[in-house]
């Protein structure tokens, strides 16, 4: 129902490569957000999306709110070593104020 | 230092003991939250608070108690710790809840229950 399926679970890429990850749900969400967690720290908000079809960038990061309102993706272009961490999607279902989180995508960048 | 601070960073306790995790924020955000993070589950909401003396359950509240006597503090108490409560706990705050909610997280407390 309101669970978020995030994929892939982990990625191992070479520095300079582009990265894509996504999040899907079987129910409609009103907001989609993407957070990054560095080792030993709490998640930090990267991008917030509030409208179906919205495409938003933050530096080398680009995220989109899917047209169906059931999915979102995050792209990272030209990855660098400091991109290492766990990326979480999060969102609020249309009928509930509780923020739901995906299980995370663990990104490793090889120099 | 401004922001959200959690203490302790690490805690080891035994089954059946009471333990309290502390959270303090300096942003004057109305809303405060407690999440637990477990492998394969992402972050799950335990409790949240809309203001002083107003708290409500989240997705996984059983075994936890919260209070909010002051706006800036939101302690989480495990009244009788169990091994299943071994986890990393994050406190967060937000100016609003629902549409427009943006969570600001503390650095977490890693709790081990032996």
mmCIF file with all atom_site columns, N, CA and C in Angstrom, chain A residues 14-40:
data_model
loop_
_atom_site.group_PDB
_atom_site.id
_atom_site.type_symbol
_atom_site.label_atom_id
_atom_site.label_alt_id
_atom_site.label_comp_id
_atom_site.label_asym_id
_atom_site.label_entity_id
_atom_site.label_seq_id
_atom_site.pdbx_PDB_ins_code
_atom_site.Cartn_x
_atom_site.Cartn_y
_atom_site.Cartn_z
_atom_site.occupancy
_atom_site.B_iso_or_equiv
_atom_site.pdbx_formal_charge
_atom_site.auth_seq_id
_atom_site.auth_comp_id
_atom_site.auth_asym_id
_atom_site.auth_atom_id
_atom_site.pdbx_PDB_model_num
ATOM 1  N N  . UNK A 1 14 ? 32.185 4.027  -10.981 1.00 0.00 ? 14 UNK A N  1
ATOM 2  C CA . UNK A 1 14 ? 33.474 4.687  -11.133 1.00 0.00 ? 14 UNK A CA 1
ATOM 3  C C  . UNK A 1 14 ? 33.264 6.193  -11.059 1.00 0.00 ? 14 UNK A C  1
ATOM 4  N N  . UNK A 1 15 ? 34.209 6.890  -10.490 1.00 0.00 ? 15 UNK A N  1
ATOM 5  C CA . UNK A 1 15 ? 34.136 8.350  -10.454 1.00 0.00 ? 15 UNK A CA 1
ATOM 6  C C  . UNK A 1 15 ? 33.917 8.899  -11.861 1.00 0.00 ? 15 UNK A C  1
ATOM 7  N N  . UNK A 1 16 ? 33.015 9.854  -11.978 1.00 0.00 ? 16 UNK A N  1
ATOM 8  C CA . UNK A 1 16 ? 32.723 10.455 -13.282 1.00 0.00 ? 16 UNK A CA 1
ATOM 9  C C  . UNK A 1 16 ? 31.475 9.879  -13.939 1.00 0.00 ? 16 UNK A C  1
ATOM 10 N N  . UNK A 1 17 ? 31.043 8.719  -13.502 1.00 0.00 ? 17 UNK A N  1
ATOM 11 C CA . UNK A 1 17 ? 29.847 8.107  -14.081 1.00 0.00 ? 17 UNK A CA 1
ATOM 12 C C  . UNK A 1 17 ? 28.578 8.784  -13.561 1.00 0.00 ? 17 UNK A C  1
ATOM 13 N N  . UNK A 1 18 ? 27.508 8.636  -14.346 1.00 0.00 ? 18 UNK A N  1
ATOM 14 C CA . UNK A 1 18 ? 26.206 9.114  -13.917 1.00 0.00 ? 18 UNK A CA 1
ATOM 15 C C  . UNK A 1 18 ? 25.483 8.005  -13.153 1.00 0.00 ? 18 UNK A C  1
ATOM 16 N N  . UNK A 1 19 ? 24.603 8.418  -12.259 1.00 0.00 ? 19 UNK A N  1
ATOM 17 C CA . UNK A 1 19 ? 23.883 7.469  -11.399 1.00 0.00 ? 19 UNK A CA 1
ATOM 18 C C  . UNK A 1 19 ? 22.389 7.740  -11.508 1.00 0.00 ? 19 UNK A C  1
ATOM 19 N N  . UNK A 1 20 ? 21.612 6.674  -11.484 1.00 0.00 ? 20 UNK A N  1
ATOM 20 C CA . UNK A 1 20 ? 20.165 6.838  -11.466 1.00 0.00 ? 20 UNK A CA 1
ATOM 21 C C  . UNK A 1 20 ? 19.555 5.868  -10.475 1.00 0.00 ? 20 UNK A C  1
ATOM 22 N N  . UNK A 1 21 ? 18.660 6.341  -9.662  1.00 0.00 ? 21 UNK A N  1
ATOM 23 C CA . UNK A 1 21 ? 17.954 5.490  -8.718  1.00 0.00 ? 21 UNK A CA 1
ATOM 24 C C  . UNK A 1 21 ? 16.491 5.911  -8.686  1.00 0.00 ? 21 UNK A C  1
ATOM 25 N N  . UNK A 1 22 ? 15.604 4.988  -8.276  1.00 0.00 ? 22 UNK A N  1
ATOM 26 C CA . UNK A 1 22 ? 14.210 5.362  -8.282  1.00 0.00 ? 22 UNK A CA 1
ATOM 27 C C  . UNK A 1 22 ? 13.438 4.767  -7.122  1.00 0.00 ? 22 UNK A C  1
ATOM 28 N N  . UNK A 1 23 ? 12.234 5.265  -6.991  1.00 0.00 ? 23 UNK A N  1
ATOM 29 C CA . UNK A 1 23 ? 11.374 4.901  -5.875  1.00 0.00 ? 23 UNK A CA 1
ATOM 30 C C  . UNK A 1 23 ? 9.960  4.748  -6.418  1.00 0.00 ? 23 UNK A C  1
ATOM 31 N N  . UNK A 1 24 ? 9.282  3.666  -6.053  1.00 0.00 ? 24 UNK A N  1
ATOM 32 C CA . UNK A 1 24 ? 7.927  3.465  -6.533  1.00 0.00 ? 24 UNK A CA 1
ATOM 33 C C  . UNK A 1 24 ? 7.020  3.075  -5.378  1.00 0.00 ? 24 UNK A C  1
ATOM 34 N N  . UNK A 1 25 ? 5.723  3.331  -5.586  1.00 0.00 ? 25 UNK A N  1
ATOM 35 C CA . UNK A 1 25 ? 4.720  2.951  -4.610  1.00 0.00 ? 25 UNK A CA 1
ATOM 36 C C  . UNK A 1 25 ? 3.472  2.508  -5.343  1.00 0.00 ? 25 UNK A C  1
ATOM 37 N N  . UNK A 1 26 ? 2.670  1.701  -4.700  1.00 0.00 ? 26 UNK A N  1
ATOM 38 C CA . UNK A 1 26 ? 1.410  1.279  -5.324  1.00 0.00 ? 26 UNK A CA 1
ATOM 39 C C  . UNK A 1 26 ? 0.303  2.294  -5.051  1.00 0.00 ? 26 UNK A C  1
ATOM 40 N N  . UNK A 1 27 ? 0.558  3.263  -4.189  1.00 0.00 ? 27 UNK A N  1
ATOM 41 C CA . UNK A 1 27 ? -0.455 4.287  -3.930  1.00 0.00 ? 27 UNK A CA 1
ATOM 42 C C  . UNK A 1 27 ? 0.097  5.672  -4.274  1.00 0.00 ? 27 UNK A C  1
ATOM 43 N N  . UNK A 1 28 ? -0.797 6.630  -4.344  1.00 0.00 ? 28 UNK A N  1
ATOM 44 C CA . UNK A 1 28 ? -0.448 7.983  -4.766  1.00 0.00 ? 28 UNK A CA 1
ATOM 45 C C  . UNK A 1 28 ? 0.202  8.758  -3.614  1.00 0.00 ? 28 UNK A C  1
ATOM 46 N N  . UNK A 1 29 ? 1.234  9.503  -3.953  1.00 0.00 ? 29 UNK A N  1
ATOM 47 C CA . UNK A 1 29 ? 1.914  10.348 -2.977  1.00 0.00 ? 29 UNK A CA 1
ATOM 48 C C  . UNK A 1 29 ? 1.741  11.817 -3.339  1.00 0.00 ? 29 UNK A C  1
ATOM 49 N N  . UNK A 1 30 ? 1.627  12.658 -2.312  1.00 0.00 ? 30 UNK A N  1
ATOM 50 C CA . UNK A 1 30 ? 1.490  14.100 -2.524  1.00 0.00 ? 30 UNK A CA 1
ATOM 51 C C  . UNK A 1 30 ? 2.817  14.815 -2.622  1.00 0.00 ? 30 UNK A C  1
ATOM 52 N N  . UNK A 1 31 ? 3.840  14.274 -1.991  1.00 0.00 ? 31 UNK A N  1
ATOM 53 C CA . UNK A 1 31 ? 5.174  14.871 -2.034  1.00 0.00 ? 31 UNK A CA 1
ATOM 54 C C  . UNK A 1 31 ? 6.208  13.761 -2.170  1.00 0.00 ? 31 UNK A C  1
ATOM 55 N N  . UNK A 1 32 ? 7.312  14.103 -2.803  1.00 0.00 ? 32 UNK A N  1
ATOM 56 C CA . UNK A 1 32 ? 8.464  13.205 -2.863  1.00 0.00 ? 32 UNK A CA 1
ATOM 57 C C  . UNK A 1 32 ? 9.688  14.004 -2.452  1.00 0.00 ? 32 UNK A C  1
ATOM 58 N N  . UNK A 1 33 ? 10.508 13.378 -1.623  1.00 0.00 ? 33 UNK A N  1
ATOM 59 C CA . UNK A 1 33 ? 11.734 14.034 -1.180  1.00 0.00 ? 33 UNK A CA 1
ATOM 60 C C  . UNK A 1 33 ? 12.880 13.046 -1.286  1.00 0.00 ? 33 UNK A C  1
ATOM 61 N N  . UNK A 1 34 ? 14.057 13.584 -1.476  1.00 0.00 ? 34 UNK A N  1
ATOM 62 C CA . UNK A 1 34 ? 15.268 12.755 -1.521  1.00 0.00 ? 34 UNK A CA 1
ATOM 63 C C  . UNK A 1 34 ? 16.248 13.261 -0.470  1.00 0.00 ? 34 UNK A C  1
ATOM 64 N N  . UNK A 1 35 ? 16.743 12.309 0.349   1.00 0.00 ? 35 UNK A N  1
ATOM 65 C CA . UNK A 1 35 ? 17.690 12.605 1.406   1.00 0.00 ? 35 UNK A CA 1
ATOM 66 C C  . UNK A 1 35 ? 18.971 11.823 1.160   1.00 0.00 ? 35 UNK A C  1
ATOM 67 N N  . UNK A 1 36 ? 20.081 12.364 1.668   1.00 0.00 ? 36 UNK A N  1
ATOM 68 C CA . UNK A 1 36 ? 21.353 11.653 1.636   1.00 0.00 ? 36 UNK A CA 1
ATOM 69 C C  . UNK A 1 36 ? 21.876 11.505 3.061   1.00 0.00 ? 36 UNK A C  1
ATOM 70 N N  . UNK A 1 37 ? 22.370 10.300 3.358   1.00 0.00 ? 37 UNK A N  1
ATOM 71 C CA . UNK A 1 37 ? 22.936 10.040 4.675   1.00 0.00 ? 37 UNK A CA 1
ATOM 72 C C  . UNK A 1 37 ? 24.406 9.684  4.545   1.00 0.00 ? 37 UNK A C  1
ATOM 73 N N  . UNK A 1 38 ? 25.256 10.506 5.132   1.00 0.00 ? 38 UNK A N  1
ATOM 74 C CA . UNK A 1 38 ? 26.688 10.196 5.195   1.00 0.00 ? 38 UNK A CA 1
ATOM 75 C C  . UNK A 1 38 ? 26.927 9.244  6.361   1.00 0.00 ? 38 UNK A C  1
ATOM 76 N N  . UNK A 1 39 ? 27.995 8.458  6.301   1.00 0.00 ? 39 UNK A N  1
ATOM 77 C CA . UNK A 1 39 ? 28.273 7.505  7.380   1.00 0.00 ? 39 UNK A CA 1
ATOM 78 C C  . UNK A 1 39 ? 28.324 8.191  8.745   1.00 0.00 ? 39 UNK A C  1
ATOM 79 N N  . UNK A 1 40 ? 27.580 7.632  9.710   1.00 0.00 ? 40 UNK A N  1
ATOM 80 C CA . UNK A 1 40 ? 27.598 8.156  11.072  1.00 0.00 ? 40 UNK A CA 1
ATOM 81 C C  . UNK A 1 40 ? 26.816 9.435  11.278  1.00 0.00 ? 40 UNK A C  1
#
